[in-house]
């Protein structure tokens, strides 16, 4: 079982650019949630996708958007990157919209310069 | 809104010492409570959980009891090992009605020295 797979593992972008991060959920999981973890802080909820729709959203601007595909994989897009977007982006999958079965990926480290 | 507060680190211990990490929460309903662990360069791993008051979660020698009266979920381990060095996060989820998202504390770094 491959667990949750995220790509790329590291990424460097310039302010103002756009970025796409990808997540493949654990086998049997149909729900994907994204979290942002700034250095030295706890993860913060960005949004959750289930049945290809955004079901819940945290306190993040519209520059953050996502998508879920029929195979349950997901993308996180961030437009007009700011220095403050530098963080570890974590994807978590679960069987259904429950927090109790979350499996986290290892994350994508995004650095904005 | 919901929030989780945990003791700031780093916590430095010698091997075989007793570990306690305090966690308190604020929530409007009856949340489920979790402890996650993050090893360097890795994502989060669920360490233990408790879904209702007075439940005790346990795993790998770690324990935490859901205390509704003090809104706390303190993590304890009787004898730590060097391999327990990591960052520990306390978190809550208010369930389906609130979207099942996790609200995390700021994390506590634990360093165990041989």
JSON list of C-alpha atoms in Angstrom, two decimals:
[
{"chain": "A", "resi": 1, "resn": "UNK", "atom": "CA", "xyz": [0.00, 0.00, 0.00]},
{"chain": "A", "resi": 2, "resn": "UNK", "atom": "CA", "xyz": [1.64, 3.22, -1.21]},
{"chain": "A", "resi": 3, "resn": "UNK", "atom": "CA", "xyz": [-0.18, 5.46, 1.25]},
{"chain": "A", "resi": 4, "resn": "UNK", "atom": "CA", "xyz": [-0.65, 9.11, 0.31]},
{"chain": "A", "resi": 5, "resn": "UNK", "atom": "CA", "xyz": [1.73, 10.30, -2.40]},
{"chain": "A", "resi": 6, "resn": "UNK", "atom": "CA", "xyz": [2.51, 13.97, -2.96]},
{"chain": "A", "resi": 7, "resn": "UNK", "atom": "CA", "xyz": [4.52, 15.59, -5.73]},
{"chain": "A", "resi": 8, "resn": "UNK", "atom": "CA", "xyz": [6.82, 17.34, -6.04]},
{"chain": "A", "resi": 9, "resn": "UNK", "atom": "CA", "xyz": [8.61, 17.00, -2.72]},
{"chain": "A", "resi": 10, "resn": "UNK", "atom": "CA", "xyz": [10.31, 20.38, -3.01]},
{"chain": "A", "resi": 11, "resn": "UNK", "atom": "CA", "xyz": [9.60, 23.42, -5.14]},
{"chain": "A", "resi": 12, "resn": "UNK", "atom": "CA", "xyz": [11.03, 26.93, -5.47]},
{"chain": "A", "resi": 13, "resn": "UNK", "atom": "CA", "xyz": [8.92, 29.64, -7.08]},
{"chain": "A", "resi": 14, "resn": "UNK", "atom": "CA", "xyz": [9.16, 33.39, -7.56]},
{"chain": "A", "resi": 15, "resn": "UNK", "atom": "CA", "xyz": [6.69, 35.89, -6.15]},
{"chain": "A", "resi": 16, "resn": "UNK", "atom": "CA", "xyz": [3.71, 36.37, -8.45]},
{"chain": "A", "resi": 17, "resn": "UNK", "atom": "CA", "xyz": [4.03, 32.96, -10.06]},
{"chain": "A", "resi": 18, "resn": "UNK", "atom": "CA", "xyz": [1.49, 30.16, -9.92]},
{"chain": "A", "resi": 19, "resn": "UNK", "atom": "CA", "xyz": [2.04, 26.66, -8.55]},
{"chain": "A", "resi": 20, "resn": "UNK", "atom": "CA", "xyz": [0.25, 23.31, -8.73]},
{"chain": "A", "resi": 21, "resn": "UNK", "atom": "CA", "xyz": [0.77, 20.60, -6.13]},
{"chain": "A", "resi": 22, "resn": "UNK", "atom": "CA", "xyz": [-0.50, 17.06, -6.58]},
{"chain": "A", "resi": 23, "resn": "UNK", "atom": "CA", "xyz": [-1.79, 14.36, -4.28]},
{"chain": "A", "resi": 24, "resn": "UNK", "atom": "CA", "xyz": [-2.70, 10.71, -4.80]},
{"chain": "A", "resi": 25, "resn": "UNK", "atom": "CA", "xyz": [-4.78, 9.36, -1.94]},
{"chain": "A", "resi": 26, "resn": "UNK", "atom": "CA", "xyz": [-4.33, 6.07, -0.17]},
{"chain": "A", "resi": 27, "resn": "UNK", "atom": "CA", "xyz": [-6.03, 3.14, -1.86]},
{"chain": "A", "resi": 28, "resn": "UNK", "atom": "CA", "xyz": [-9.67, 2.96, -0.79]},
{"chain": "A", "resi": 29, "resn": "UNK", "atom": "CA", "xyz": [-9.83, 6.62, 0.26]},
{"chain": "A", "resi": 30, "resn": "UNK", "atom": "CA", "xyz": [-12.15, 8.99, -1.59]},
{"chain": "A", "resi": 31, "resn": "UNK", "atom": "CA", "xyz": [-11.71, 12.25, 0.34]},
{"chain": "A", "resi": 32, "resn": "UNK", "atom": "CA", "xyz": [-8.73, 14.57, 0.17]},
{"chain": "A", "resi": 33, "resn": "UNK", "atom": "CA", "xyz": [-7.94, 17.46, 2.49]},
{"chain": "A", "resi": 34, "resn": "UNK", "atom": "CA", "xyz": [-5.13, 19.99, 2.17]},
{"chain": "A", "resi": 35, "resn": "UNK", "atom": "CA", "xyz": [-3.27, 21.70, 5.00]},
{"chain": "A", "resi": 36, "resn": "UNK", "atom": "CA", "xyz": [-0.62, 24.43, 5.10]},
{"chain": "A", "resi": 37, "resn": "UNK", "atom": "CA", "xyz": [2.13, 24.13, 7.71]},
{"chain": "A", "resi": 38, "resn": "UNK", "atom": "CA", "xyz": [4.31, 27.20, 8.10]},
{"chain": "A", "resi": 39, "resn": "UNK", "atom": "CA", "xyz": [7.72, 26.68, 9.67]},
{"chain": "A", "resi": 40, "resn": "UNK", "atom": "CA", "xyz": [7.46, 26.03, 13.39]},
{"chain": "A", "resi": 41, "resn": "UNK", "atom": "CA", "xyz": [3.67, 26.03, 13.40]},
{"chain": "A", "resi": 42, "resn": "UNK", "atom": "CA", "xyz": [0.82, 23.55, 13.35]},
{"chain": "A", "resi": 43, "resn": "UNK", "atom": "CA", "xyz": [-0.95, 22.68, 10.11]},
{"chain": "A", "resi": 44, "resn": "UNK", "atom": "CA", "xyz": [-3.89, 24.84, 9.06]},
{"chain": "A", "resi": 45, "resn": "UNK", "atom": "CA", "xyz": [-6.85, 23.50, 7.08]},
{"chain": "A", "resi": 46, "resn": "UNK", "atom": "CA", "xyz": [-7.14, 24.85, 3.54]},
{"chain": "A", "resi": 47, "resn": "UNK", "atom": "CA", "xyz": [-10.01, 22.81, 2.04]},
{"chain": "A", "resi": 48, "resn": "UNK", "atom": "CA", "xyz": [-11.47, 19.36, 1.58]},
{"chain": "A", "resi": 49, "resn": "UNK", "atom": "CA", "xyz": [-12.63, 17.60, -1.58]},
{"chain": "A", "resi": 50, "resn": "UNK", "atom": "CA", "xyz": [-15.17, 14.79, -1.79]},
{"chain": "A", "resi": 51, "resn": "UNK", "atom": "CA", "xyz": [-16.99, 13.54, -4.87]},
{"chain": "A", "resi": 52, "resn": "UNK", "atom": "CA", "xyz": [-15.03, 16.06, -6.95]},
{"chain": "A", "resi": 53, "resn": "UNK", "atom": "CA", "xyz": [-16.47, 19.02, -5.06]},
{"chain": "A", "resi": 54, "resn": "UNK", "atom": "CA", "xyz": [-15.04, 21.37, -2.46]},
{"chain": "A", "resi": 55, "resn": "UNK", "atom": "CA", "xyz": [-16.94, 20.46, 0.71]},
{"chain": "A", "resi": 56, "resn": "UNK", "atom": "CA", "xyz": [-15.28, 22.60, 3.36]},
{"chain": "A", "resi": 57, "resn": "UNK", "atom": "CA", "xyz": [-12.91, 25.53, 3.23]},
{"chain": "A", "resi": 58, "resn": "UNK", "atom": "CA", "xyz": [-10.67, 27.12, 5.80]},
{"chain": "A", "resi": 59, "resn": "UNK", "atom": "CA", "xyz": [-9.72, 30.76, 6.12]},
{"chain": "A", "resi": 60, "resn": "UNK", "atom": "CA", "xyz": [-7.63, 31.02, 2.96]},
{"chain": "A", "resi": 61, "resn": "UNK", "atom": "CA", "xyz": [-7.99, 33.52, 0.10]},
{"chain": "A", "resi": 62, "resn": "UNK", "atom": "CA", "xyz": [-9.36, 32.68, -3.32]},
{"chain": "A", "resi": 63, "resn": "UNK", "atom": "CA", "xyz": [-5.79, 32.50, -4.62]},
{"chain": "A", "resi": 64, "resn": "UNK", "atom": "CA", "xyz": [-5.91, 28.98, -3.21]},
{"chain": "A", "resi": 65, "resn": "UNK", "atom": "CA", "xyz": [-8.00, 26.64, -5.32]},
{"chain": "A", "resi": 66, "resn": "UNK", "atom": "CA", "xyz": [-8.22, 22.95, -5.88]},
{"chain": "A", "resi": 67, "resn": "UNK", "atom": "CA", "xyz": [-9.60, 20.13, -7.88]},
{"chain": "A", "resi": 68, "resn": "UNK", "atom": "CA", "xyz": [-10.41, 16.49, -7.40]},
{"chain": "A", "resi": 69, "resn": "UNK", "atom": "CA", "xyz": [-10.38, 14.03, -10.27]},
{"chain": "A", "resi": 70, "resn": "UNK", "atom": "CA", "xyz": [-12.60, 10.95, -10.83]},
{"chain": "A", "resi": 71, "resn": "UNK", "atom": "CA", "xyz": [-9.78, 8.71, -9.55]},
{"chain": "A", "resi": 72, "resn": "UNK", "atom": "CA", "xyz": [-9.88, 10.74, -6.26]},
{"chain": "A", "resi": 73, "resn": "UNK", "atom": "CA", "xyz": [-6.48, 12.34, -6.81]},
{"chain": "A", "resi": 74, "resn": "UNK", "atom": "CA", "xyz": [-6.32, 16.06, -6.15]},
{"chain": "A", "resi": 75, "resn": "UNK", "atom": "CA", "xyz": [-4.47, 19.23, -7.04]},
{"chain": "A", "resi": 76, "resn": "UNK", "atom": "CA", "xyz": [-3.86, 22.37, -5.03]},
{"chain": "A", "resi": 77, "resn": "UNK", "atom": "CA", "xyz": [-3.28, 25.53, -7.03]},
{"chain": "A", "resi": 78, "resn": "UNK", "atom": "CA", "xyz": [-1.94, 28.77, -5.65]},
{"chain": "A", "resi": 79, "resn": "UNK", "atom": "CA", "xyz": [-1.94, 31.91, -7.80]},
{"chain": "A", "resi": 80, "resn": "UNK", "atom": "CA", "xyz": [-0.02, 35.15, -7.40]},
{"chain": "A", "resi": 81, "resn": "UNK", "atom": "CA", "xyz": [2.41, 33.62, -4.92]},
{"chain": "A", "resi": 82, "resn": "UNK", "atom": "CA", "xyz": [3.47, 35.66, -1.91]},
{"chain": "A", "resi": 83, "resn": "UNK", "atom": "CA", "xyz": [6.54, 35.18, 0.26]},
{"chain": "A", "resi": 84, "resn": "UNK", "atom": "CA", "xyz": [4.16, 34.19, 3.06]},
{"chain": "A", "resi": 85, "resn": "UNK", "atom": "CA", "xyz": [2.96, 31.21, 1.04]},
{"chain": "A", "resi": 86, "resn": "UNK", "atom": "CA", "xyz": [6.27, 29.48, 1.78]},
{"chain": "A", "resi": 87, "resn": "UNK", "atom": "CA", "xyz": [5.32, 26.41, 3.79]},
{"chain": "A", "resi": 88, "resn": "UNK", "atom": "CA", "xyz": [4.96, 22.64, 3.85]},
{"chain": "A", "resi": 89, "resn": "UNK", "atom": "CA", "xyz": [1.73, 21.67, 2.12]},
{"chain": "A", "resi": 90, "resn": "UNK", "atom": "CA", "xyz": [0.25, 18.46, 3.44]},
{"chain": "A", "resi": 91, "resn": "UNK", "atom": "CA", "xyz": [-2.36, 16.31, 1.78]},
{"chain": "A", "resi": 92, "resn": "UNK", "atom": "CA", "xyz": [-4.48, 13.95, 3.86]},
{"chain": "A", "resi": 93, "resn": "UNK", "atom": "CA", "xyz": [-6.85, 11.32, 2.56]},
{"chain": "A", "resi": 94, "resn": "UNK", "atom": "CA", "xyz": [-9.65, 9.50, 4.33]},
{"chain": "A", "resi": 95, "resn": "UNK", "atom": "CA", "xyz": [-12.44, 7.02, 3.59]},
{"chain": "A", "resi": 96, "resn": "UNK", "atom": "CA", "xyz": [-15.35, 9.45, 3.55]},
{"chain": "A", "resi": 97, "resn": "UNK", "atom": "CA", "xyz": [-15.54, 12.84, 5.18]},
{"chain": "A", "resi": 98, "resn": "UNK", "atom": "CA", "xyz": [-14.23, 11.83, 8.59]},
{"chain": "A", "resi": 99, "resn": "UNK", "atom": "CA", "xyz": [-11.13, 13.09, 10.35]},
{"chain": "A", "resi": 100, "resn": "UNK", "atom": "CA", "xyz": [-10.65, 9.88, 12.24]},
{"chain": "A", "resi": 101, "resn": "UNK", "atom": "CA", "xyz": [-9.29, 7.93, 9.32]},
{"chain": "A", "resi": 102, "resn": "UNK", "atom": "CA", "xyz": [-6.87, 10.55, 8.00]},
{"chain": "A", "resi": 103, "resn": "UNK", "atom": "CA", "xyz": [-3.60, 9.42, 6.42]},
{"chain": "A", "resi": 104, "resn": "UNK", "atom": "CA", "xyz": [-1.13, 12.21, 5.72]},
{"chain": "A", "resi": 105, "resn": "UNK", "atom": "CA", "xyz": [1.41, 12.42, 2.94]},
{"chain": "A", "resi": 106, "resn": "UNK", "atom": "CA", "xyz": [4.97, 13.61, 3.49]},
{"chain": "A", "resi": 107, "resn": "UNK", "atom": "CA", "xyz": [4.17, 16.99, 2.02]},
{"chain": "A", "resi": 108, "resn": "UNK", "atom": "CA", "xyz": [5.49, 19.40, -0.59]},
{"chain": "A", "resi": 109, "resn": "UNK", "atom": "CA", "xyz": [7.93, 22.02, 0.67]},
{"chain": "A", "resi": 110, "resn": "UNK", "atom": "CA", "xyz": [7.20, 25.25, -1.24]},
{"chain": "A", "resi": 111, "resn": "UNK", "atom": "CA", "xyz": [9.67, 28.10, -1.06]},
{"chain": "A", "resi": 112, "resn": "UNK", "atom": "CA", "xyz": [8.70, 31.46, -2.57]},
{"chain": "A", "resi": 113, "resn": "UNK", "atom": "CA", "xyz": [11.59, 33.83, -3.28]},
{"chain": "B", "resi": 1, "resn": "UNK", "atom": "CA", "xyz": [-13.99, 29.25, 16.99]},
{"chain": "B", "resi": 2, "resn": "UNK", "atom": "CA", "xyz": [-12.17, 26.10, 17.93]},
{"chain": "B", "resi": 3, "resn": "UNK", "atom": "CA", "xyz": [-8.62, 26.25, 19.18]},
{"chain": "B", "resi": 4, "resn": "UNK", "atom": "CA", "xyz": [-5.92, 24.03, 20.63]},
{"chain": "B", "resi": 5, "resn": "UNK", "atom": "CA", "xyz": [-3.16, 25.21, 22.94]},
{"chain": "B", "resi": 6, "resn": "UNK", "atom": "CA", "xyz": [-0.17, 23.08, 23.78]},
{"chain": "B", "resi": 7, "resn": "UNK", "atom": "CA", "xyz": [2.96, 23.74, 25.76]},
{"chain": "B", "resi": 8, "resn": "UNK", "atom": "CA", "xyz": [5.80, 25.32, 23.90]},
{"chain": "B", "resi": 9, "resn": "UNK", "atom": "CA", "xyz": [9.00, 23.43, 23.40]},
{"chain": "B", "resi": 10, "resn": "UNK", "atom": "CA", "xyz": [11.55, 22.37, 23.00]},
{"chain": "B", "resi": 11, "resn": "UNK", "atom": "CA", "xyz": [11.30, 19.76, 25.70]},
{"chain": "B", "resi": 12, "resn": "UNK", "atom": "CA", "xyz": [14.67, 18.13, 26.33]},
{"chain": "B", "resi": 13, "resn": "UNK", "atom": "CA", "xyz": [14.79, 14.87, 28.26]},
{"chain": "B", "resi": 14, "resn": "UNK", "atom": "CA", "xyz": [17.18, 12.08, 29.03]},
{"chain": "B", "resi": 15, "resn": "UNK", "atom": "CA", "xyz": [16.42, 8.57, 27.87]},
{"chain": "B", "resi": 16, "resn": "UNK", "atom": "CA", "xyz": [14.00, 6.70, 30.20]},
{"chain": "B", "resi": 17, "resn": "UNK", "atom": "CA", "xyz": [12.62, 9.95, 31.63]},
{"chain": "B", "resi": 18, "resn": "UNK", "atom": "CA", "xyz": [8.90, 10.64, 32.00]},
{"chain": "B", "resi": 19, "resn": "UNK", "atom": "CA", "xyz": [7.31, 12.81, 29.33]},
{"chain": "B", "resi": 20, "resn": "UNK", "atom": "CA", "xyz": [4.24, 15.01, 29.66]},
{"chain": "B", "resi": 21, "resn": "UNK", "atom": "CA", "xyz": [3.00, 17.41, 26.99]},
{"chain": "B", "resi": 22, "resn": "UNK", "atom": "CA", "xyz": [0.06, 19.56, 28.04]},
{"chain": "B", "resi": 23, "resn": "UNK", "atom": "CA", "xyz": [-2.82, 20.22, 25.65]},
{"chain": "B", "resi": 24, "resn": "UNK", "atom": "CA", "xyz": [-6.01, 22.16, 26.26]},
{"chain": "B", "resi": 25, "resn": "UNK", "atom": "CA", "xyz": [-8.76, 22.94, 23.81]},
{"chain": "B", "resi": 26, "resn": "UNK", "atom": "CA", "xyz": [-11.71, 25.22, 23.16]},
{"chain": "B", "resi": 27, "resn": "UNK", "atom": "CA", "xyz": [-14.64, 23.86, 21.21]},
{"chain": "B", "resi": 28, "resn": "UNK", "atom": "CA", "xyz": [-18.36, 24.49, 21.00]},
{"chain": "B", "resi": 29, "resn": "UNK", "atom": "CA", "xyz": [-19.43, 20.87, 20.76]},
{"chain": "B", "resi": 30, "resn": "UNK", "atom": "CA", "xyz": [-18.03, 17.48, 21.67]},
{"chain": "B", "resi": 31, "resn": "UNK", "atom": "CA", "xyz": [-14.88, 17.08, 19.64]},
{"chain": "B", "resi": 32, "resn": "UNK", "atom": "CA", "xyz": [-12.75, 14.06, 18.96]},
{"chain": "B", "resi": 33, "resn": "UNK", "atom": "CA", "xyz": [-9.18, 14.58, 20.15]},
{"chain": "B", "resi": 34, "resn": "UNK", "atom": "CA", "xyz": [-5.95, 13.42, 18.57]},
{"chain": "B", "resi": 35, "resn": "UNK", "atom": "CA", "xyz": [-2.20, 13.38, 19.03]},
{"chain": "B", "resi": 36, "resn": "UNK", "atom": "CA", "xyz": [-0.09, 13.35, 15.88]},
{"chain": "B", "resi": 37, "resn": "UNK", "atom": "CA", "xyz": [3.69, 12.95, 15.64]},
{"chain": "B", "resi": 38, "resn": "UNK", "atom": "CA", "xyz": [5.95, 14.39, 12.96]},
{"chain": "B", "resi": 39, "resn": "UNK", "atom": "CA", "xyz": [9.46, 13.05, 12.47]},
{"chain": "B", "resi": 40, "resn": "UNK", "atom": "CA", "xyz": [12.02, 15.19, 10.60]},
{"chain": "B", "resi": 41, "resn": "UNK", "atom": "CA", "xyz": [11.24, 15.47, 6.90]},
{"chain": "B", "resi": 42, "resn": "UNK", "atom": "CA", "xyz": [8.04, 13.50, 7.18]},
{"chain": "B", "resi": 43, "resn": "UNK", "atom": "CA", "xyz": [4.31, 14.09, 7.29]},
{"chain": "B", "resi": 44, "resn": "UNK", "atom": "CA", "xyz": [2.04, 13.56, 10.26]},
{"chain": "B", "resi": 45, "resn": "UNK", "atom": "CA", "xyz": [1.35, 10.17, 11.79]},
{"chain": "B", "resi": 46, "resn": "UNK", "atom": "CA", "xyz": [-1.61, 9.52, 14.04]},
{"chain": "B", "resi": 47, "resn": "UNK", "atom": "CA", "xyz": [-0.30, 8.53, 17.46]},
{"chain": "B", "resi": 48, "resn": "UNK", "atom": "CA", "xyz": [-3.55, 8.10, 19.38]},
{"chain": "B", "resi": 49, "resn": "UNK", "atom": "CA", "xyz": [-7.09, 9.39, 19.61]},
{"chain": "B", "resi": 50, "resn": "UNK", "atom": "CA", "xyz": [-10.12, 9.62, 21.90]},
{"chain": "B", "resi": 51, "resn": "UNK", "atom": "CA", "xyz": [-13.64, 10.28, 20.75]},
{"chain": "B", "resi": 52, "resn": "UNK", "atom": "CA", "xyz": [-15.55, 10.97, 23.97]},
{"chain": "B", "resi": 53, "resn": "UNK", "atom": "CA", "xyz": [-15.09, 12.18, 27.51]},
{"chain": "B", "resi": 54, "resn": "UNK", "atom": "CA", "xyz": [-13.05, 9.91, 29.82]},
{"chain": "B", "resi": 55, "resn": "UNK", "atom": "CA", "xyz": [-11.79, 7.82, 26.89]},
{"chain": "B", "resi": 56, "resn": "UNK", "atom": "CA", "xyz": [-8.10, 6.95, 27.07]},
{"chain": "B", "resi": 57, "resn": "UNK", "atom": "CA", "xyz": [-6.13, 6.69, 23.86]},
{"chain": "B", "resi": 58, "resn": "UNK", "atom": "CA", "xyz": [-2.91, 4.70, 23.90]},
{"chain": "B", "resi": 59, "resn": "UNK", "atom": "CA", "xyz": [-0.24, 3.58, 21.46]},
{"chain": "B", "resi": 60, "resn": "UNK", "atom": "CA", "xyz": [3.47, 2.74, 21.58]},
{"chain": "B", "resi": 61, "resn": "UNK", "atom": "CA", "xyz": [3.62, 3.47, 25.31]},
{"chain": "B", "resi": 62, "resn": "UNK", "atom": "CA", "xyz": [1.98, 6.89, 24.93]},
{"chain": "B", "resi": 63, "resn": "UNK", "atom": "CA", "xyz": [-1.33, 7.67, 26.67]},
{"chain": "B", "resi": 64, "resn": "UNK", "atom": "CA", "xyz": [-3.77, 10.55, 26.80]},
{"chain": "B", "resi": 65, "resn": "UNK", "atom": "CA", "xyz": [-7.13, 10.85, 28.57]},
{"chain": "B", "resi": 66, "resn": "UNK", "atom": "CA", "xyz": [-9.99, 13.01, 27.29]},
{"chain": "B", "resi": 67, "resn": "UNK", "atom": "CA", "xyz": [-10.91, 15.28, 30.22]},
{"chain": "B", "resi": 68, "resn": "UNK", "atom": "CA", "xyz": [-14.05, 17.23, 29.42]},
{"chain": "B", "resi": 69, "resn": "UNK", "atom": "CA", "xyz": [-14.17, 19.01, 32.79]},
{"chain": "B", "resi": 70, "resn": "UNK", "atom": "CA", "xyz": [-10.72, 20.54, 32.26]},
{"chain": "B", "resi": 71, "resn": "UNK", "atom": "CA", "xyz": [-10.91, 20.54, 28.42]},
{"chain": "B", "resi": 72, "resn": "UNK", "atom": "CA", "xyz": [-7.55, 18.81, 28.32]},
{"chain": "B", "resi": 73, "resn": "UNK", "atom": "CA", "xyz": [-5.87, 15.92, 26.54]},
{"chain": "B", "resi": 74, "resn": "UNK", "atom": "CA", "xyz": [-2.36, 15.71, 27.97]},
{"chain": "B", "resi": 75, "resn": "UNK", "atom": "CA", "xyz": [0.11, 13.28, 26.39]},
{"chain": "B", "resi": 76, "resn": "UNK", "atom": "CA", "xyz": [2.26, 11.09, 28.63]},
{"chain": "B", "resi": 77, "resn": "UNK", "atom": "CA", "xyz": [4.90, 8.41, 28.27]},
{"chain": "B", "resi": 78, "resn": "UNK", "atom": "CA", "xyz": [6.55, 6.70, 31.18]},
{"chain": "B", "resi": 79, "resn": "UNK", "atom": "CA", "xyz": [9.99, 6.04, 29.69]},
{"chain": "B", "resi": 80, "resn": "UNK", "atom": "CA", "xyz": [11.09, 7.84, 26.55]},
{"chain": "B", "resi": 81, "resn": "UNK", "atom": "CA", "xyz": [13.63, 6.64, 24.01]},
{"chain": "B", "resi": 82, "resn": "UNK", "atom": "CA", "xyz": [15.90, 8.55, 21.65]},
{"chain": "B", "resi": 83, "resn": "UNK", "atom": "CA", "xyz": [13.60, 7.43, 18.83]},
{"chain": "B", "resi": 84, "resn": "UNK", "atom": "CA", "xyz": [10.75, 9.44, 20.41]},
{"chain": "B", "resi": 85, "resn": "UNK", "atom": "CA", "xyz": [12.48, 12.66, 19.39]},
{"chain": "B", "resi": 86, "resn": "UNK", "atom": "CA", "xyz": [9.96, 14.41, 17.14]},
{"chain": "B", "resi": 87, "resn": "UNK", "atom": "CA", "xyz": [7.36, 17.18, 17.05]},
{"chain": "B", "resi": 88, "resn": "UNK", "atom": "CA", "xyz": [4.03, 16.31, 18.68]},
{"chain": "B", "resi": 89, "resn": "UNK", "atom": "CA", "xyz": [0.75, 17.97, 17.69]},
{"chain": "B", "resi": 90, "resn": "UNK", "atom": "CA", "xyz": [-2.50, 17.95, 19.60]},
{"chain": "B", "resi": 91, "resn": "UNK", "atom": "CA", "xyz": [-5.59, 18.34, 17.41]},
{"chain": "B", "resi": 92, "resn": "UNK", "atom": "CA", "xyz": [-9.36, 18.26, 17.53]},
{"chain": "B", "resi": 93, "resn": "UNK", "atom": "CA", "xyz": [-12.15, 17.54, 15.10]},
{"chain": "B", "resi": 94, "resn": "UNK", "atom": "CA", "xyz": [-15.78, 18.45, 15.70]},
{"chain": "B", "resi": 95, "resn": "UNK", "atom": "CA", "xyz": [-17.11, 15.81, 13.39]},
{"chain": "B", "resi": 96, "resn": "UNK", "atom": "CA", "xyz": [-19.22, 15.71, 10.29]},
{"chain": "B", "resi": 97, "resn": "UNK", "atom": "CA", "xyz": [-21.44, 18.69, 11.14]},
{"chain": "B", "resi": 98, "resn": "UNK", "atom": "CA", "xyz": [-18.37, 20.93, 11.25]},
{"chain": "B", "resi": 99, "resn": "UNK", "atom": "CA", "xyz": [-16.75, 19.41, 8.21]},
{"chain": "B", "resi": 100, "resn": "UNK", "atom": "CA", "xyz": [-14.43, 17.02, 10.04]},
{"chain": "B", "resi": 101, "resn": "UNK", "atom": "CA", "xyz": [-11.48, 19.32, 9.57]},
{"chain": "B", "resi": 102, "resn": "UNK", "atom": "CA", "xyz": [-8.65, 19.08, 12.07]},
{"chain": "B", "resi": 103, "resn": "UNK", "atom": "CA", "xyz": [-7.65, 22.08, 14.19]},
{"chain": "B", "resi": 104, "resn": "UNK", "atom": "CA", "xyz": [-4.05, 21.73, 15.39]},
{"chain": "B", "resi": 105, "resn": "UNK", "atom": "CA", "xyz": [-2.03, 23.19, 18.20]},
{"chain": "B", "resi": 106, "resn": "UNK", "atom": "CA", "xyz": [1.32, 24.78, 17.46]},
{"chain": "B", "resi": 107, "resn": "UNK", "atom": "CA", "xyz": [3.33, 21.65, 18.14]},
{"chain": "B", "resi": 108, "resn": "UNK", "atom": "CA", "xyz": [5.85, 20.69, 20.82]},
{"chain": "B", "resi": 109, "resn": "UNK", "atom": "CA", "xyz": [9.34, 19.61, 19.85]},
{"chain": "B", "resi": 110, "resn": "UNK", "atom": "CA", "xyz": [10.74, 16.82, 22.02]},
{"chain": "B", "resi": 111, "resn": "UNK", "atom": "CA", "xyz": [14.42, 15.97, 22.07]},
{"chain": "B", "resi": 112, "resn": "UNK", "atom": "CA", "xyz": [15.52, 12.85, 23.92]},
{"chain": "B", "resi": 113, "resn": "UNK", "atom": "CA", "xyz": [19.22, 12.57, 24.67]},
{"chain": "B", "resi": 114, "resn": "UNK", "atom": "CA", "xyz": [21.00, 9.25, 25.29]}
]
